[in-house]
Tab-separated table of C-alpha atoms and ligand atoms in Angstrom:
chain	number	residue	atom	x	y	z
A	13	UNK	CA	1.218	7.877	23.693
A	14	UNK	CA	0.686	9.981	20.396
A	15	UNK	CA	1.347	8.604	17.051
A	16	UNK	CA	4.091	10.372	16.560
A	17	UNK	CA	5.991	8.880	19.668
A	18	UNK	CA	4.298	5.436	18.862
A	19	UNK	CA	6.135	5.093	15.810
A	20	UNK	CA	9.505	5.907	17.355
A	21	UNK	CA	8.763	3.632	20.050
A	22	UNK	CA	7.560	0.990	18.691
A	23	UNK	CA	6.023	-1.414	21.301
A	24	UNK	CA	8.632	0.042	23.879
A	25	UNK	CA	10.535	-3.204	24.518
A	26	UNK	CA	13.735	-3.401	25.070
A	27	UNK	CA	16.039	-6.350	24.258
A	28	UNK	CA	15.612	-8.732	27.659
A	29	UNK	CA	19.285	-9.754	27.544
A	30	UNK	CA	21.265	-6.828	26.857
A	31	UNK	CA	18.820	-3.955	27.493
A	32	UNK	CA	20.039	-3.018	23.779
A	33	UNK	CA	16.753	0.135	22.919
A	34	UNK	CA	16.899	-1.395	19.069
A	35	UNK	CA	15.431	-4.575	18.146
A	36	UNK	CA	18.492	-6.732	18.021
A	37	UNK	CA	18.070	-8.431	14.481
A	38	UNK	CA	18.127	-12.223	15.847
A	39	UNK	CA	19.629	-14.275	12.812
A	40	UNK	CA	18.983	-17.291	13.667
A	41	UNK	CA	16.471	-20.708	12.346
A	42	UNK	CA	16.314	-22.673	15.464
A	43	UNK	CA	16.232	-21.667	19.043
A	44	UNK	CA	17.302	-24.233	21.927
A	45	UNK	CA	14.778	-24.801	24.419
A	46	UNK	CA	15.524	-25.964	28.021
A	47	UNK	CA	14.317	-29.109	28.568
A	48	UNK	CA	11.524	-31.259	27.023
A	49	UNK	CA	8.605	-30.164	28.588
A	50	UNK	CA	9.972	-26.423	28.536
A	51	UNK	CA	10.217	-23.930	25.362
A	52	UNK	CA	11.878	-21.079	25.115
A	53	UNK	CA	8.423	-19.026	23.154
A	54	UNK	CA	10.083	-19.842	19.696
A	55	UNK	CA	10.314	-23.000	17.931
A	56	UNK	CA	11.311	-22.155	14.424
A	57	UNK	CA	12.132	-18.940	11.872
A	58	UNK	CA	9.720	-19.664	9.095
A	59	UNK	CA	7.401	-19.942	11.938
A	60	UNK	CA	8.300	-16.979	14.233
A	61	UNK	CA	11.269	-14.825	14.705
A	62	UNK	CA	11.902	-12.115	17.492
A	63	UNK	CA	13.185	-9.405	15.295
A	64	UNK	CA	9.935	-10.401	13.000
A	65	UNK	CA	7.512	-10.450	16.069
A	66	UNK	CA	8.634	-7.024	16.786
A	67	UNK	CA	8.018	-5.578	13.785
A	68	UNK	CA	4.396	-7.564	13.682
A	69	UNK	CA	3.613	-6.491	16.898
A	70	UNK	CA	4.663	-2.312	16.333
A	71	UNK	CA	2.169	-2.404	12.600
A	72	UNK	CA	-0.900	-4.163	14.809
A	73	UNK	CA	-0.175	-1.035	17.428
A	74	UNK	CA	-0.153	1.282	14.709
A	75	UNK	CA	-3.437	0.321	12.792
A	76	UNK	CA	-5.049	-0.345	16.280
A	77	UNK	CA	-5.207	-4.193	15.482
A	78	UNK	CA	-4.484	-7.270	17.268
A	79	UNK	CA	-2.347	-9.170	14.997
A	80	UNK	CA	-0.234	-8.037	12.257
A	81	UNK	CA	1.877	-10.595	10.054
A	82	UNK	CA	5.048	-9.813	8.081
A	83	UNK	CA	5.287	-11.003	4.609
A	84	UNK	CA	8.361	-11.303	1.996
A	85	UNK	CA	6.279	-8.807	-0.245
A	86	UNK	CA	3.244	-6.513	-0.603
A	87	UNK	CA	1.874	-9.485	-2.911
A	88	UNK	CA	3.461	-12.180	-0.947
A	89	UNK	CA	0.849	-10.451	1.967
A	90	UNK	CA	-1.851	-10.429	-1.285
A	91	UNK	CA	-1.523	-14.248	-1.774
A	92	UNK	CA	-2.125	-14.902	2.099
A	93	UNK	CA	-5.115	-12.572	1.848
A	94	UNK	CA	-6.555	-14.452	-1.084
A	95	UNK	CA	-6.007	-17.804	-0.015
A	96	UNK	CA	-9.027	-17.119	2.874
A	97	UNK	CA	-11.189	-17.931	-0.431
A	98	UNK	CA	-11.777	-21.818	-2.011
A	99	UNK	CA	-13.453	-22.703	-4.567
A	100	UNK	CA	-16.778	-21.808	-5.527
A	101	UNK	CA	-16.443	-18.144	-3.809
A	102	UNK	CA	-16.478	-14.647	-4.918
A	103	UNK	CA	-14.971	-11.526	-4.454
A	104	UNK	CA	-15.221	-8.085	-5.202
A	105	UNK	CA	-12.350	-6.261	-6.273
A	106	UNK	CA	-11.982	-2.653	-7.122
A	107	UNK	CA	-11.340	-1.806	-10.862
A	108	UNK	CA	-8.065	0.366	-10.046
A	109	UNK	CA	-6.131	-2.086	-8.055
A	110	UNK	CA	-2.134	-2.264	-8.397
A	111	UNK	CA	-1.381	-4.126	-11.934
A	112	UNK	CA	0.756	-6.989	-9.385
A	113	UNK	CA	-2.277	-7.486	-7.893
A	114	UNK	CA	-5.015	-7.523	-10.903
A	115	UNK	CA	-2.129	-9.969	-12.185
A	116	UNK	CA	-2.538	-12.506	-9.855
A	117	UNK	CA	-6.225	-12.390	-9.444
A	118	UNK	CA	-6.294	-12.972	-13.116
A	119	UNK	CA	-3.251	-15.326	-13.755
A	120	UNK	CA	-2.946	-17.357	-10.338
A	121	UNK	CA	-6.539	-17.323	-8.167
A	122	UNK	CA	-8.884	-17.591	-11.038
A	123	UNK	CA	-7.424	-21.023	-11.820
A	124	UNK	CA	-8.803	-22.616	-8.576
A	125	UNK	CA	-12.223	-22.025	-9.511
A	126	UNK	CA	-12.549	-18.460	-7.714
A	127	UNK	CA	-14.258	-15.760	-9.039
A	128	UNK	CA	-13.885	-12.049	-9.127
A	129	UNK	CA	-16.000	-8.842	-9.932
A	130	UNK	CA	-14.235	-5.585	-10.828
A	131	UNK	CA	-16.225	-2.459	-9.619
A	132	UNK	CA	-15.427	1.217	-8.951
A	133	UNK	CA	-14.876	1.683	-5.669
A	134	UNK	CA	-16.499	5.295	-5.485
A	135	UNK	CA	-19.486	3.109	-6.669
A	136	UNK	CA	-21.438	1.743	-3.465
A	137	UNK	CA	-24.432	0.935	-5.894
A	138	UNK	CA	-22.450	-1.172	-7.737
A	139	UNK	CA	-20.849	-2.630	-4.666
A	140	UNK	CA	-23.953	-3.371	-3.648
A	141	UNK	CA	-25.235	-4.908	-7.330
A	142	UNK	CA	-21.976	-7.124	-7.225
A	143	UNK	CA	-22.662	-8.971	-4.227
A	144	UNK	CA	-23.382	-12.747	-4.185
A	145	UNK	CA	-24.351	-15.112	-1.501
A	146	UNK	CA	-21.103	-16.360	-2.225
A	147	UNK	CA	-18.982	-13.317	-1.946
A	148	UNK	CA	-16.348	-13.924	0.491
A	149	UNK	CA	-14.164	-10.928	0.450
A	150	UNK	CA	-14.390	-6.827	-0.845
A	151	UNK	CA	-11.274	-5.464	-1.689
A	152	UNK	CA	-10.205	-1.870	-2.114
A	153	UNK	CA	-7.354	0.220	-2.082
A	154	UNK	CA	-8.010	4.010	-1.158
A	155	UNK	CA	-7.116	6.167	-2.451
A	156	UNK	CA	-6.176	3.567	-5.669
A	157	UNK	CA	-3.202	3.279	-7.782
A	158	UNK	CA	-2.762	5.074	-10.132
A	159	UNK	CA	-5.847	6.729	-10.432
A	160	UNK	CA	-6.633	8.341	-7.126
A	161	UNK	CA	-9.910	7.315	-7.165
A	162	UNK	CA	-11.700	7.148	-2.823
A	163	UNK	CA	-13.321	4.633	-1.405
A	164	UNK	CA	-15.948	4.761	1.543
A	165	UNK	CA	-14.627	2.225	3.449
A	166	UNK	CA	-17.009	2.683	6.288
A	167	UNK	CA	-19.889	2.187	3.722
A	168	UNK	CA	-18.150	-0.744	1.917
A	169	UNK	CA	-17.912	-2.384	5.195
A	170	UNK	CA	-21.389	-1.906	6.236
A	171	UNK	CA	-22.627	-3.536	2.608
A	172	UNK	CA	-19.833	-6.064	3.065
A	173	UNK	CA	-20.708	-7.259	6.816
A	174	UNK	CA	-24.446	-7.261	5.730
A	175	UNK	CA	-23.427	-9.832	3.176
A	176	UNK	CA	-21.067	-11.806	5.506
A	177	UNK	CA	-18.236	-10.637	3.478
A	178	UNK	CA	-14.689	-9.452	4.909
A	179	UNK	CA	-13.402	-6.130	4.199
A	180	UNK	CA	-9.855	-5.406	2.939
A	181	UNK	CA	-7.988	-2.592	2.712
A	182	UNK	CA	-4.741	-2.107	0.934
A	183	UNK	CA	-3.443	1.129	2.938
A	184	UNK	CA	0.129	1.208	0.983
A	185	UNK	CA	-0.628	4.643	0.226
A	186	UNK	CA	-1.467	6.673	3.395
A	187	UNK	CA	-0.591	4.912	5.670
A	188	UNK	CA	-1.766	4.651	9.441
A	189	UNK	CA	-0.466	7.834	10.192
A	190	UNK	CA	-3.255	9.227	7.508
A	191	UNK	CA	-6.112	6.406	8.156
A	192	UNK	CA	-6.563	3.575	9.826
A	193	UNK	CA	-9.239	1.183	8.207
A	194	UNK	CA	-9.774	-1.081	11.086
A	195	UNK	CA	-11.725	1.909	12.785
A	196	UNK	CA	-13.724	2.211	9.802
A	197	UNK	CA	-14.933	-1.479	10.277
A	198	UNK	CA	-12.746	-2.937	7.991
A	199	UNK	CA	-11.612	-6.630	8.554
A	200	UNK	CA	-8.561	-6.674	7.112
A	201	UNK	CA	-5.413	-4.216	6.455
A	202	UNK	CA	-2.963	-4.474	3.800
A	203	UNK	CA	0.162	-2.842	3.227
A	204	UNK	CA	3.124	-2.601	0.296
A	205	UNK	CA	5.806	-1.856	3.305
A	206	UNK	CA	8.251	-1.622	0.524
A	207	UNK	CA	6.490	1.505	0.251
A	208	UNK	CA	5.888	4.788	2.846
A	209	UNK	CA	6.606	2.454	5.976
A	210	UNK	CA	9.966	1.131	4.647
A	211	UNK	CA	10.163	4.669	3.286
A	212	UNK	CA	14.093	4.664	2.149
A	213	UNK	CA	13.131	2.170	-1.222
A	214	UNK	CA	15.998	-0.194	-0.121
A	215	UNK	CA	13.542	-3.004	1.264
A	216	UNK	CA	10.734	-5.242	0.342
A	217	UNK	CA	7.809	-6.361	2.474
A	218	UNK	CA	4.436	-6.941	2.843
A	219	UNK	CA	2.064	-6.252	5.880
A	220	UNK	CA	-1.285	-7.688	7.234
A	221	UNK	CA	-3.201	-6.282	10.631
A	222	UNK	CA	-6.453	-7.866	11.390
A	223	UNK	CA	-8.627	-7.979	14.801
A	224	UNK	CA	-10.979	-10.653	14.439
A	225	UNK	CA	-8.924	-14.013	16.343
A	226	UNK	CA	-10.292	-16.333	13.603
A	227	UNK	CA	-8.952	-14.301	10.849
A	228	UNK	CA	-5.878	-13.932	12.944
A	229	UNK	CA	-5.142	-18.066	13.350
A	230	UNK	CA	-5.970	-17.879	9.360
A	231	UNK	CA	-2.355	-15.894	8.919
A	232	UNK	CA	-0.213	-17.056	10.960
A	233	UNK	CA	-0.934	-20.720	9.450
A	234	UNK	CA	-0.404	-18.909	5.904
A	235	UNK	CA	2.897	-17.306	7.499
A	236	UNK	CA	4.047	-20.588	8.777
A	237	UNK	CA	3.092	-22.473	6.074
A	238	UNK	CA	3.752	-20.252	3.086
A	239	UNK	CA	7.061	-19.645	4.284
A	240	UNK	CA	7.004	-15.749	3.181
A	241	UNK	CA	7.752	-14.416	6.649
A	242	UNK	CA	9.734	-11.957	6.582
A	243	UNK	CA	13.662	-11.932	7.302
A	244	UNK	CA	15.074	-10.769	10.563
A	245	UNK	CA	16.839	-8.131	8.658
A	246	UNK	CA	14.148	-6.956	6.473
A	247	UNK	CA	11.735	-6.847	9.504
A	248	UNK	CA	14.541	-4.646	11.152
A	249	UNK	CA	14.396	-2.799	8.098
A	250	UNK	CA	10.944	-1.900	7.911
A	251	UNK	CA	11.121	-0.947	11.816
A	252	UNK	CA	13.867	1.262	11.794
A	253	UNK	CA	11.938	3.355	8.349
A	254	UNK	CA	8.894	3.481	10.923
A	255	UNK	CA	10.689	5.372	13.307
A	256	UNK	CA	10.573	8.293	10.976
A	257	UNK	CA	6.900	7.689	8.935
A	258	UNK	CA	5.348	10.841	11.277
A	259	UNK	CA	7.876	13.432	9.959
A	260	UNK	CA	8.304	11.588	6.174
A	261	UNK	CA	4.796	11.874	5.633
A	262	UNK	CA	4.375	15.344	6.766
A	263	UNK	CA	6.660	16.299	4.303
A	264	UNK	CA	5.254	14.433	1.495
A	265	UNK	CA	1.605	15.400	2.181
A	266	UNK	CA	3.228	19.296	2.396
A	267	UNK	CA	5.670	19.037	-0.829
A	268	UNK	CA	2.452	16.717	-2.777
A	269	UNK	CA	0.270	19.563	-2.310
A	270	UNK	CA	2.542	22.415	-3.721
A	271	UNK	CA	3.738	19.926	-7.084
A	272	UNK	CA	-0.047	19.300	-7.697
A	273	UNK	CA	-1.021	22.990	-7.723
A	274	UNK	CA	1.614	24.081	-9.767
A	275	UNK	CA	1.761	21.001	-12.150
A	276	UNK	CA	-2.188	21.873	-12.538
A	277	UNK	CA	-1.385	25.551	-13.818
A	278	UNK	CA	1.092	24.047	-16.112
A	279	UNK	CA	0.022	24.607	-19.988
A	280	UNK	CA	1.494	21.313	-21.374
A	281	UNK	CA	-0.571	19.582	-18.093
A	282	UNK	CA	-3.838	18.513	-18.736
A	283	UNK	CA	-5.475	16.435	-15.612
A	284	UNK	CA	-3.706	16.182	-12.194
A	285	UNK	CA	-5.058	13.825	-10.254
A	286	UNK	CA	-5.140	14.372	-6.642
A	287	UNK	CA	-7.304	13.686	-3.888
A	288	UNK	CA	-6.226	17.221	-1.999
A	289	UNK	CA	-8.121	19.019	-4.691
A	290	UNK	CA	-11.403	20.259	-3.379
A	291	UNK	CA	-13.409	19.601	-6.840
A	292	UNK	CA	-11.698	15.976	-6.407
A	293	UNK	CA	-15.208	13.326	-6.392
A	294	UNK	CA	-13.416	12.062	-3.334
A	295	UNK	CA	-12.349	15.265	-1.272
A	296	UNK	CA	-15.015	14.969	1.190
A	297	UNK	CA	-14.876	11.454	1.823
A	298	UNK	CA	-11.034	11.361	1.890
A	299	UNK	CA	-10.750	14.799	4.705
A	300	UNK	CA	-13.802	12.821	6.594
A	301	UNK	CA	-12.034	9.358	6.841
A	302	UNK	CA	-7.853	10.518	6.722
A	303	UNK	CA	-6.280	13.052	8.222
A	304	UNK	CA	-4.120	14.025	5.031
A	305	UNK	CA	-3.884	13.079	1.198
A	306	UNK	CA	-1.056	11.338	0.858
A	307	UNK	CA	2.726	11.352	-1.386
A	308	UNK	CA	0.993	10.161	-4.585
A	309	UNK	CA	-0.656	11.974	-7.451
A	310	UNK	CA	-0.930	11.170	-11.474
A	311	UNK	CA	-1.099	13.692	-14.069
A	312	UNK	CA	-1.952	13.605	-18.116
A	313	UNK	CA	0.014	15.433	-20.615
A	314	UNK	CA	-0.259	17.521	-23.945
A	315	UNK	CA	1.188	14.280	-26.186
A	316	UNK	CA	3.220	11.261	-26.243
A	317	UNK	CA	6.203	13.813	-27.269
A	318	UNK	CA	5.808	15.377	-23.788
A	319	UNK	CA	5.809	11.892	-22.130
A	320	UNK	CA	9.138	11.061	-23.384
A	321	UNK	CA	10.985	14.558	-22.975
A	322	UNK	CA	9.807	14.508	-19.136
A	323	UNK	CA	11.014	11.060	-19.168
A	324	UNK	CA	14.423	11.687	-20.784
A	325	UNK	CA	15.145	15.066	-19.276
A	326	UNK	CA	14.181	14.772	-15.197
A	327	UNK	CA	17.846	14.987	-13.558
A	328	UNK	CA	16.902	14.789	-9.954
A	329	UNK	CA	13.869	13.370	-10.333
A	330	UNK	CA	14.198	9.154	-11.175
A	331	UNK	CA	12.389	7.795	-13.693
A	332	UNK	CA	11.494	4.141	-11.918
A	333	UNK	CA	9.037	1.956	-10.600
A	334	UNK	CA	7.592	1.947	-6.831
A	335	UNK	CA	6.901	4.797	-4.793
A	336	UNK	CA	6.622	6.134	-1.039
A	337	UNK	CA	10.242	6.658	-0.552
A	338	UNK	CA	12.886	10.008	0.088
A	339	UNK	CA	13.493	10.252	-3.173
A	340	UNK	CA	11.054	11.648	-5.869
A	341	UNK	CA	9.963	8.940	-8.749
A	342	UNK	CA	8.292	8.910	-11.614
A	343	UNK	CA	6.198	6.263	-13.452
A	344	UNK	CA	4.733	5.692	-16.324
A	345	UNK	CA	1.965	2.470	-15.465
A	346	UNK	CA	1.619	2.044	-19.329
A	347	UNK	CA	4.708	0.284	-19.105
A	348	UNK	CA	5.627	-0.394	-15.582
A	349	UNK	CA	3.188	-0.747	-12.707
A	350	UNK	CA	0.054	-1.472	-14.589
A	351	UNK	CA	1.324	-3.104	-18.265
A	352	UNK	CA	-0.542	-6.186	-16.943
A	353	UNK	CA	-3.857	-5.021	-16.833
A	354	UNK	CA	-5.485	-5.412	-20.426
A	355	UNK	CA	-5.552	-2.343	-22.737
A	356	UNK	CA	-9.062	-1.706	-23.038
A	357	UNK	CA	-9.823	-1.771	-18.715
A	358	UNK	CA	-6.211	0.184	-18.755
A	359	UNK	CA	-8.591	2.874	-21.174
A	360	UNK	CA	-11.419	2.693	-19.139
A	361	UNK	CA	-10.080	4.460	-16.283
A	362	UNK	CA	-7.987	6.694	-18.018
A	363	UNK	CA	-4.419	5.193	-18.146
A	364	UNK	CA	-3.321	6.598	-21.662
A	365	UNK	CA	-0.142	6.905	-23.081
A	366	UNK	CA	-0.354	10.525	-21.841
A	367	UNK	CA	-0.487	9.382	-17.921
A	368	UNK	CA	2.550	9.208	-15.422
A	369	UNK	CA	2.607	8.909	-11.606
A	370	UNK	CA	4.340	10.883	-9.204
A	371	UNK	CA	5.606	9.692	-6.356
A	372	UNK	CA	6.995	13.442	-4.272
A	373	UNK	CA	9.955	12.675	-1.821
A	374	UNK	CA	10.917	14.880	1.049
A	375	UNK	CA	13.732	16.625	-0.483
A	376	UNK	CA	13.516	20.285	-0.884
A	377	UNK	CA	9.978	21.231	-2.820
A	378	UNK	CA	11.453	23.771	-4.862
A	379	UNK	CA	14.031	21.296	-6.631
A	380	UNK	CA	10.993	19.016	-7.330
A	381	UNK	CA	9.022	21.637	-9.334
A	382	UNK	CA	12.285	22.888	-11.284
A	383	UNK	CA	13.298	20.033	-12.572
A	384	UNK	CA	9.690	18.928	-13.401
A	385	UNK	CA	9.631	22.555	-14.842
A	386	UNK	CA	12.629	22.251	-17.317
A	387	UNK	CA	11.821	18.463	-18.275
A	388	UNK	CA	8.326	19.983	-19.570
A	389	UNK	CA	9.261	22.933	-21.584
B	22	PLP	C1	-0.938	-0.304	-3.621
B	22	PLP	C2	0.005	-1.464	-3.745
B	22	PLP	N1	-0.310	-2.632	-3.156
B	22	PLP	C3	0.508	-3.720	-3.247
B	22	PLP	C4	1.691	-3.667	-3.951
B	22	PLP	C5	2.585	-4.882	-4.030
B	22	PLP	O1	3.641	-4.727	-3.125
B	22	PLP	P1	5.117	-5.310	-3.339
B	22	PLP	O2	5.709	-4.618	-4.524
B	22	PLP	O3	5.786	-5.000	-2.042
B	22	PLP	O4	4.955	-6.767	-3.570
B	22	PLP	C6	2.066	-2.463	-4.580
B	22	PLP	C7	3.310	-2.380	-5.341
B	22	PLP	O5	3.593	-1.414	-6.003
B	22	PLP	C8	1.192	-1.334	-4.468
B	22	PLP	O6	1.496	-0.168	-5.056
C-alpha cells in the first residue's frame, strides 16, 4: 500500500467484536481476564490500551519502525527520550531546538548530573568535535524550530553510531509523509503530534518510533511507568487527524511555498527563512533526504513597529502559539515558543525582536497573503 492509503488505513484492523472500520475508543482502566492462568492481551490502561495500541501501532507503520509509543505530550515523549541517559553521560543537542525542550535539558536533566553540548546541526565538524566517550545520545530536529536550519541526519548517524551514540530525531515538522529518519539510520523518532499529525490544533500528544528491541523494552517501561500514555480519546484523536496528513500536507507544502516567495519580495520583509529556497544552506540536503519542505517558515521585519502592527492587525490569520494545524498561526518565539532560551543564544541564531514564525494552514492561499499583505502596510 502507498502512503497515502496507509494513512487512511491505518494498520487495517477492524474492531474484532463489532466489525466497527474506526478504532472504537475503549474507555476503560481494567480489562477482565478469563480465568487465572488466561489473559485477555491487556492488563491495565497506564500500561496498554487498545484504542492507544492502535494509534502506536499505525505511527511505527508510518515511519517504517517497529514500535511506536504514545505519550501525553511532545515533551512528555522528550522526558522518556532523555531518561535513556544516567548520570555521568553526555549528549549532543542541536543549538535550535524547541524552547520546551532547551527548557528541560537546562532546568530538569542537568540536575541529575547529565551533561549536554549545544552544536549547529548543519555543523558535522562540530558534531564530530563534541563527541565524548561518554556521549550517549545526538539530538536534532530538521529542519529546526524556528530557524529552519537542516540537518544531515544520515551523516549525524554515521558519526553518532561510530561513537556508540543513539540518534534522535524530532520529525514534528515534516512529518513521515516528507521524511522518515529511521531510513536514514536514525535510532530514534520523535514527534510533537499536537502538531501536523493531530493536524486540527484541538489535541495534545507526543510520539516515539524506534526499531532497535532494546530501545523498544526501554519505552514501554517509561510508558508504563511514567504514566504519560496517552488517553483512549486523545489516541483516537491523533488517528482520526492521520487519516488526512497526505492531503493536509500537500496543501501546506503548496500554500508555504507561494507565502514565502511573496513575503520575500515584500519591502518591509527582510529575511524569510525557508528551506524551499534554492540559495537555502540546506536545499540540497533537505530535496536529497525529504520529499517536500514542510508548513513552517520564519521571517524578519523592517522594526519592532512592524512586529506589532502585523501582530495587531492579522484578521484571519491567529496570532498564537503551536503550529501544523488548518488554520494559519503566527508566532513570535521572543515571547512564546522560545522566551526560555537565554537572550544572548536566542541572538546567536538570529531570534530578534524583528523575527516571527509562520505556521501556513490549508485554507485558501490567496486569503493568507492578503491579510499578511494589509497587516504589513
Ligand atoms: C519541534 C517540537 N518538538 C517538540 C515540541 C513539544 O511538543 P508538545 O507541545 O506537544 O509538548 C514542540 C512544541 O511546540 C515542537 O515544536
Amino acid at each position: 500500500m502507498k502512503f497515502d492509503s496507509q494513512v487512511v488505513h491505518g494498520t487495517g484492523k477492524c474492531d474484532p467484536a463489532t466489525g466497527s472500520i474506526c478504532v472504537p475508543i475503549y474507555q476503560t482502566t481494567t480489562y477482565k481476564h478469563p480465568s487465572l492462568s488466561e489473559s485477555c492481551g491487556y492488563d491495565y490502561s497506564r500500561i496498554q490500551n487498545p484504542t492507544r495500541q492502535a494509534l502506536e501501532e499505525t505511527i511505527a507503520m508510518l515511519e517504517e519502525g517497529t514500535h511506536g509509543f504514545a505519550y501525553t505530550t511532545g515533551l512528555a515523549a522528550d522526558m522518556a527520550v532523555f531518561s535513556l541517559l544516567s548520570a555521568g553521560d553526555h549528549a549532543v543537542i542541536s543549538d535550535d531546538v524547541y524552547g520546551g525542550t532547551y527548557r528541560m535539558i537546562e532546568k530538569i536533566w542537568s540536575r541529575y548530573k547529565v551533561e549536554f553540548t549545544f552544536v549547529d546541526p548543519g555543523n558535522l565538524d562540530a558534531i564530530e568535535a563534541a563527541m565524548r566517550p561518554n556521549t550517549k545520545l545526538v539530538f536534532v530536529e530538521t529542519p529546526t524550530n524556528p530557524t529552519m536550519k537542516v540537518a544531515d541526519i544520515a551523516a549525524i548517524a554515521k558519526i553518532a553510531k561510530a561513537h556508540g551514540a543513539y540518534t534522535v530525531v524530532d520529525n514534528t515538522f515534516l512529518t513521515p509523509y516528507l521524511q522518515k529518519p529511521l531510513n536514514l539510520g536514525a535510532d530514534i523518532v520523535l514527534h510533537s503530534a499536537t502538531k501536523f499529525l493531530g493536524g486540527h490544533h484541538d489535541t495534545m500528544a507526543g510520539l516515539i518510533v524506534v526499531k532497535d528491541p532494546e530501545l523498544a523494552e526501554h519505552f514501554k517501561l517509561m510508558v508504563g511507568t511514567e504514566g504519560a500514555g496517552l488517553a483512549p480519546l486523545d489516541s483516537w484523536l491523533i488517528l482520526r487527524g492521520i487519516k488526512t496528513l497526505a492531503l493536509r500536507m500537500q496543501r501546506h507544502e503548496e500554500n508555504t511555498r507561494k507565502v514565502a516567495e511573496w513575503l520575500r519580495n515584500h519591502p518591509r520583509v527582510e529575511k524569510v527563512y525557508y528551506v524551499g529556497f534554492p540559495d537555502h544552506p540546506g536545499y540540497e540536503i533537505s530535496s536529497r533526504q525529504a520529499s517536500g519542505f514542510g508548513g513552517m517558515l520564519s521571517f524578519t521585519v523592517d522594526s519592532v513597529e512592524t512586529v506589532h502592527r502585523v501582530i495587531e492587525n492579522v484578521k484571519m490569520i491567529m496570532f498564537a502559539e503551536s503550529l501544523g494545524g488548518t488554520e494559519t498561526l503566527i508566532t513570535y518565539p521572543l515571547t512564546q515558543t522560545h522566551a526560555s532560551v537565554p537572550e544572548e543564544a536566542r541572538l546567536k541564531l538570529g531570534i530578534t525582536d524583528r523575527f516571527m514564525r509562520l505556521s501556513v494552514g490549508i485554507e485558501d492561499v490567496q486569503d493568507i497573503i492578503d491579510d499578511l499583505a494589509q497587516a504589513l502596510n
